[in-house]
Amino acid sequence: IFFEYHQVKEWLDSTTRSDDEVVPSVGFLLFYNSCCGLCMLLNQWSYISIIKYTSSVTCQVLMNLKMIALIAVSVTIFGTAVRAIQVVGILIAALGCTWYALVK
């Protein structure tokens, strides 16, 4: 990269390539990565807050519930195919979360 610095900088600073393909600018990439970093920070902060007010077991149950919600969003929005064995796993996880909530 050091030997081709000017070429790389020119490529990153340009908004289009020769074949009219859009290339993001360095500023956009920095902004995007900063937003991702902020989201990761907030995510970790929420985990720590959950553990602070509940137990680590409750936090793990909530993580399983989050995965169920992510799968549901993926199937609904992106049309991800789910096999029967995966549906069984999702149902077992949902029943486990429900059972924990009722017992606790």
Coordinates of C-alpha atoms in Angstrom, one line a residue:
I1 CA 0.0 0.0 0.0
F2 CA 2.9 2.4 0.7
F3 CA 4.3 2.0 -2.8
E4 CA 0.9 2.6 -4.4
Y5 CA -0.4 5.2 -2.0
H6 CA -1.3 7.8 -4.6
Q7 CA -3.2 5.3 -6.7
V8 CA -5.0 3.9 -3.7
K9 CA -5.9 7.4 -2.5
E10 CA -7.1 8.4 -6.0
W11 CA -9.2 5.2 -6.2
L12 CA -10.7 5.7 -2.7
D13 CA -11.4 9.5 -3.3
S14 CA -13.2 8.9 -6.6
T15 CA -16.9 8.5 -6.6
T16 CA -17.0 6.4 -9.8
R17 CA -14.8 3.9 -11.5
S18 CA -14.2 3.7 -15.2
D19 CA -17.1 1.2 -15.6
D20 CA -19.5 3.6 -13.7
E21 CA -19.5 1.4 -10.6
V22 CA -20.0 3.5 -7.5
V23 CA -17.1 3.5 -5.0
P24 CA -17.7 4.9 -1.5
S25 CA -15.4 7.7 -0.4
V26 CA -13.1 7.5 2.5
G27 CA -15.3 9.9 4.5
F28 CA -18.3 7.6 4.0
L29 CA -16.3 4.6 5.0
L30 CA -15.1 6.3 8.2
F31 CA -18.6 7.5 9.0
Y32 CA -20.0 4.0 8.4
N33 CA -17.3 2.3 10.5
S34 CA -17.8 4.9 13.3
C35 CA -21.6 4.1 13.3
C36 CA -20.9 0.4 13.5
G37 CA -18.5 0.9 16.3
L38 CA -21.0 3.0 18.2
C39 CA -23.6 0.3 17.7
M40 CA -21.2 -2.3 19.0
L41 CA -20.5 -0.1 22.1
L42 CA -24.2 0.3 22.8
N43 CA -24.7 -3.4 22.4
Q44 CA -22.0 -4.3 24.9
W45 CA -23.3 -1.6 27.3
S46 CA -26.7 -3.1 27.1
Y47 CA -25.3 -6.6 27.9
I48 CA -23.5 -5.2 30.9
S49 CA -26.6 -3.4 32.1
I50 CA -28.7 -6.5 31.8
I51 CA -26.2 -8.5 33.8
K52 CA -26.0 -5.7 36.4
Y53 CA -29.8 -5.8 37.1
T54 CA -30.4 -9.5 36.5
S55 CA -28.3 -12.7 36.5
S56 CA -26.0 -14.1 33.9
V57 CA -28.6 -16.9 33.3
T58 CA -31.3 -14.4 32.5
C59 CA -28.9 -12.6 30.2
Q60 CA -28.2 -15.9 28.3
V61 CA -31.9 -16.6 28.0
L62 CA -32.4 -13.1 26.6
M63 CA -29.6 -13.7 24.1
N64 CA -31.4 -16.9 22.9
L65 CA -34.6 -14.9 22.6
K66 CA -32.7 -12.3 20.6
M67 CA -31.5 -15.0 18.2
I68 CA -35.1 -16.2 17.7
A69 CA -36.1 -12.6 16.9
L70 CA -33.2 -12.3 14.4
I71 CA -34.2 -15.5 12.7
A72 CA -37.8 -14.3 12.4
V73 CA -36.6 -11.0 10.9
S74 CA -34.4 -12.8 8.5
V75 CA -37.1 -15.1 7.4
T76 CA -39.7 -12.3 7.1
I77 CA -37.6 -9.6 5.5
F78 CA -35.0 -11.5 3.5
G79 CA -37.0 -14.7 2.7
T80 CA -34.4 -17.0 4.3
A81 CA -35.4 -20.6 3.9
V82 CA -35.8 -22.6 7.1
R83 CA -35.7 -26.4 7.2
A84 CA -37.9 -28.4 9.4
I85 CA -35.1 -29.3 11.8
Q86 CA -34.3 -25.6 12.2
V87 CA -37.9 -24.9 13.0
V88 CA -37.8 -27.6 15.7
G89 CA -34.7 -25.9 17.2
I90 CA -36.3 -22.5 17.2
L91 CA -39.4 -23.9 18.9
I92 CA -37.3 -25.6 21.6
A93 CA -35.4 -22.4 22.2
A94 CA -38.7 -20.4 22.4
L95 CA -40.2 -23.0 24.8
G96 CA -37.1 -22.9 26.9
C97 CA -37.3 -19.1 27.2
T98 CA -41.0 -19.3 28.1
W99 CA -40.3 -22.0 30.7
Y100 CA -37.6 -19.9 32.3
A101 CA -39.8 -16.8 32.4
L102 CA -42.6 -18.9 34.1
V103 CA -40.3 -20.5 36.6
K104 CA -38.5 -17.4 37.5

